[in-house]
Amino acid sequence: MKSMEQELQCPVCKDIVKQPIVLPCLHSVCLMCASEVLVQSGYPQPELPPEPNSPASTPNTRSPRQIRRPIPKSDRVDRLLRSGSGTYPGRRRKEGPQTLMLFPCAPCGRDVELGERGLAECMRNLTLERIVERYRHTVSLGSVAVMCQFCKPPQALEATKGCADCRASFCNECFKLYHPWGTPRAQHEHVQPTLNFRPKVLTCPEHDQERLQFYCKSCQMLLCSLCKLRRIHTGHKIAPVTQAYQTLKDKITKELNYILSNQDMVLTQITQLENTMLAQALESSRQRRAEALANQVAEKRSLLEHASLMAFTQELLKENDPSSFVHAARITHNRLAQSIESMQRFSLSADPSFRHFQLDVSRELKLLTDLSFIQAPLAPVIDTQRTLAYDKLFLCWRLPQDSTPAWHYSVEFRRRGVVPGGGRLEEVTGTCAVIDRLEMDSVYVLRVRGCNKAGFGEYSEEVYLHTPPAPVLNFYLDSRWGLHADRLVVSKEQRCARSVPGLSLLQDADRALTSCHLTADLLVGDVAITQGRHYWACSVEPGSYLVKVGVGLESKLQEWFHLPQDMASPRYDPDSGHDSGAEDSSDSPPPFSFLTMGMGKIYLPSSANSHHTDANYRESGFTNGNGPSSPTGVTYPLPPRLGVCLDFEKGRVTFYDAHSLRPLWEGPVDCSAPVCPAFCFIGGGSLQLQELVANRNANQTPVRRVTIQSRVTKLN
């Protein structure tokens, strides 16, 4: 809003307008400035109303008793304005017409006719007054406190209310005093305190209290209902002022939008004008210099042998009369002396160069100084917590905070052993990539770099990902096997299960004092494996009490499930030293094989049919939490994710640290019939199946796909 200050200036005083009036040429000037211009032009001093903040308009010397006398109406300012210029007391109606007043309008550059009544013909520009008031508040020009106009100094208080009818500002006490309850003044309109009270609406300058409700399109002037009936407007196109208001407002809005939408055209025209001005200045300077040099050339040409001066001098020397020669030769002598001096001290009368023209390049220098060159992105940082290898490779990264943005990224991946640059490249626009068509049980090396307008940046550090040893088996937790709802809850997506010790364990707590009594809940996958090698992964909450993860014959698992869940048996004793049921038969493989996890540890059993080495544990980064290995097994810290690989033809199951894909434990399992993934909860615990990378960005749960074979019907 500060940029429009020039539009609010009075063309006479060059200051913000005060009480502006509209001249017949539609320019606005201050009322006081217009009066002074008329006086300077020889017209009589018009009678003007006092300024709102002048002592004459501040009745702080009147008593409340005096103030009760009737005061002038609110349109007193306008009526005083109408009765001022161009009239004098005692004028008769039948006298001859008075000379029209002429106002020298500076913006127009010509004299404007004001009419017989002078400034009374000009109405106040209330719209401009409102704009000025908003402008002053915006640029903090009107932050000076408005004082009460009725308090006696020096105890004047700050005004809190204004009265539009009294046209004055009051403090709280003075407002109550001059607006007693139950009097007509109590109905006056309250406004914010101000020093500039304006009429609420425009009224006709010839008919008091008549509102301007019509607009004459032919005369282009506002009319009241009485002016409309005049003979001068007979046959004119007259419309309601509301219609003229809407029409004019729509035109101005359309014109404003056109100008704002064509700012490039305005800038182009400004550039053309500046170039024309520069060319004109150069042309004017060239003409002045050419004229000066031409005069100097003419002067030098007169010194040639057959030039006029030389010829005249030669003829002058032929004069023999001394007195005549002396009388005529003095001016020639002076001219020749000046020519000789000019020859000896020759210099151009005009500089042929344009050294005094200095091009202002400060704006261009500032643009060049502030110019920032685009740099290539910095090396991305791999997010190792989210990056993994499962059914596909999922690589995630981010740019450093001080890096420039990247338009896209180039991901390079290759098998370990292939030289850098010999792998495959994929272009992605986001900060993650899914890579498929990979070989199983292989180590891949991945790196990524960003690219923008400046080119490619540096590669990130290389990350090594080990693909699973077998195809990934996608399955869900089967909730159709009579779950104990008070102890085991399966998520809606059927990929997460949580066990909470329920009321049944509390009710049977007395038996736990006399026997080894545990409550176990079994949960199986919804697929049955009958052939091939398969791999899947899951994660166990470190705070779980006991969770068993493994595989087992579907028939044996169903038989176990239908047996009473609360029993005293070495099979459920966590201290028995094994979880595979190997005591059922020493020659045949066990019907199921589990690893036990709980309380942040994983228990790796030792048996004749299973194998693990301390080298594997040390290579995996584990340390024995219970000291040296014992014949019954060892415990190690729980890995973030546990991988399970089943080789159905060989009857072997291998457990991995799914993060590094290093083997933890391998053992036999009976694969003479369909085998199912199985999970067993003892006490509180939580388990989450690893989500497929292919489904990571899916918004809905994917449609169920049985990868191997649907589980057979329950045994009767």
JSON list of C-alpha atoms in Angstrom, two decimals, residues 285-300 342 345-353 355-356:
[
{"chain": "A", "resi": 285, "resn": "SER", "atom": "CA", "xyz": [25.15, 15.35, -28.12]},
{"chain": "A", "resi": 286, "resn": "ARG", "atom": "CA", "xyz": [26.28, 14.30, -31.59]},
{"chain": "A", "resi": 287, "resn": "GLN", "atom": "CA", "xyz": [24.53, 17.24, -33.20]},
{"chain": "A", "resi": 288, "resn": "ARG", "atom": "CA", "xyz": [26.05, 19.74, -30.78]},
{"chain": "A", "resi": 289, "resn": "ARG", "atom": "CA", "xyz": [29.52, 18.34, -31.34]},
{"chain": "A", "resi": 290, "resn": "ALA", "atom": "CA", "xyz": [29.11, 18.19, -35.11]},
{"chain": "A", "resi": 291, "resn": "GLU", "atom": "CA", "xyz": [28.06, 21.84, -35.17]},
{"chain": "A", "resi": 292, "resn": "ALA", "atom": "CA", "xyz": [31.09, 22.90, -33.10]},
{"chain": "A", "resi": 293, "resn": "LEU", "atom": "CA", "xyz": [33.47, 20.89, -35.26]},
{"chain": "A", "resi": 294, "resn": "ALA", "atom": "CA", "xyz": [31.92, 22.26, -38.44]},
{"chain": "A", "resi": 295, "resn": "ASN", "atom": "CA", "xyz": [32.55, 25.82, -37.28]},
{"chain": "A", "resi": 296, "resn": "GLN", "atom": "CA", "xyz": [36.14, 24.90, -36.51]},
{"chain": "A", "resi": 297, "resn": "VAL", "atom": "CA", "xyz": [36.55, 23.33, -39.96]},
{"chain": "A", "resi": 298, "resn": "ALA", "atom": "CA", "xyz": [35.21, 26.48, -41.60]},
{"chain": "A", "resi": 299, "resn": "GLU", "atom": "CA", "xyz": [37.67, 28.55, -39.61]},
{"chain": "A", "resi": 300, "resn": "LYS", "atom": "CA", "xyz": [40.58, 26.37, -40.66]},
{"chain": "A", "resi": 342, "resn": "SER", "atom": "CA", "xyz": [44.88, 28.65, -33.14]},
{"chain": "A", "resi": 345, "resn": "ARG", "atom": "CA", "xyz": [47.61, 25.61, -29.95]},
{"chain": "A", "resi": 346, "resn": "PHE", "atom": "CA", "xyz": [45.33, 23.40, -31.99]},
{"chain": "A", "resi": 347, "resn": "SER", "atom": "CA", "xyz": [42.72, 21.33, -30.20]},
{"chain": "A", "resi": 348, "resn": "LEU", "atom": "CA", "xyz": [39.33, 19.97, -31.17]},
{"chain": "A", "resi": 349, "resn": "SER", "atom": "CA", "xyz": [36.49, 22.20, -30.12]},
{"chain": "A", "resi": 350, "resn": "ALA", "atom": "CA", "xyz": [34.40, 19.14, -29.23]},
{"chain": "A", "resi": 351, "resn": "ASP", "atom": "CA", "xyz": [35.37, 15.79, -27.78]},
{"chain": "A", "resi": 352, "resn": "PRO", "atom": "CA", "xyz": [34.68, 13.13, -30.41]},
{"chain": "A", "resi": 353, "resn": "SER", "atom": "CA", "xyz": [34.39, 10.42, -27.77]},
{"chain": "A", "resi": 355, "resn": "ARG", "atom": "CA", "xyz": [33.62, 9.50, -22.25]},
{"chain": "A", "resi": 356, "resn": "HIS", "atom": "CA", "xyz": [31.29, 11.75, -20.27]}
]
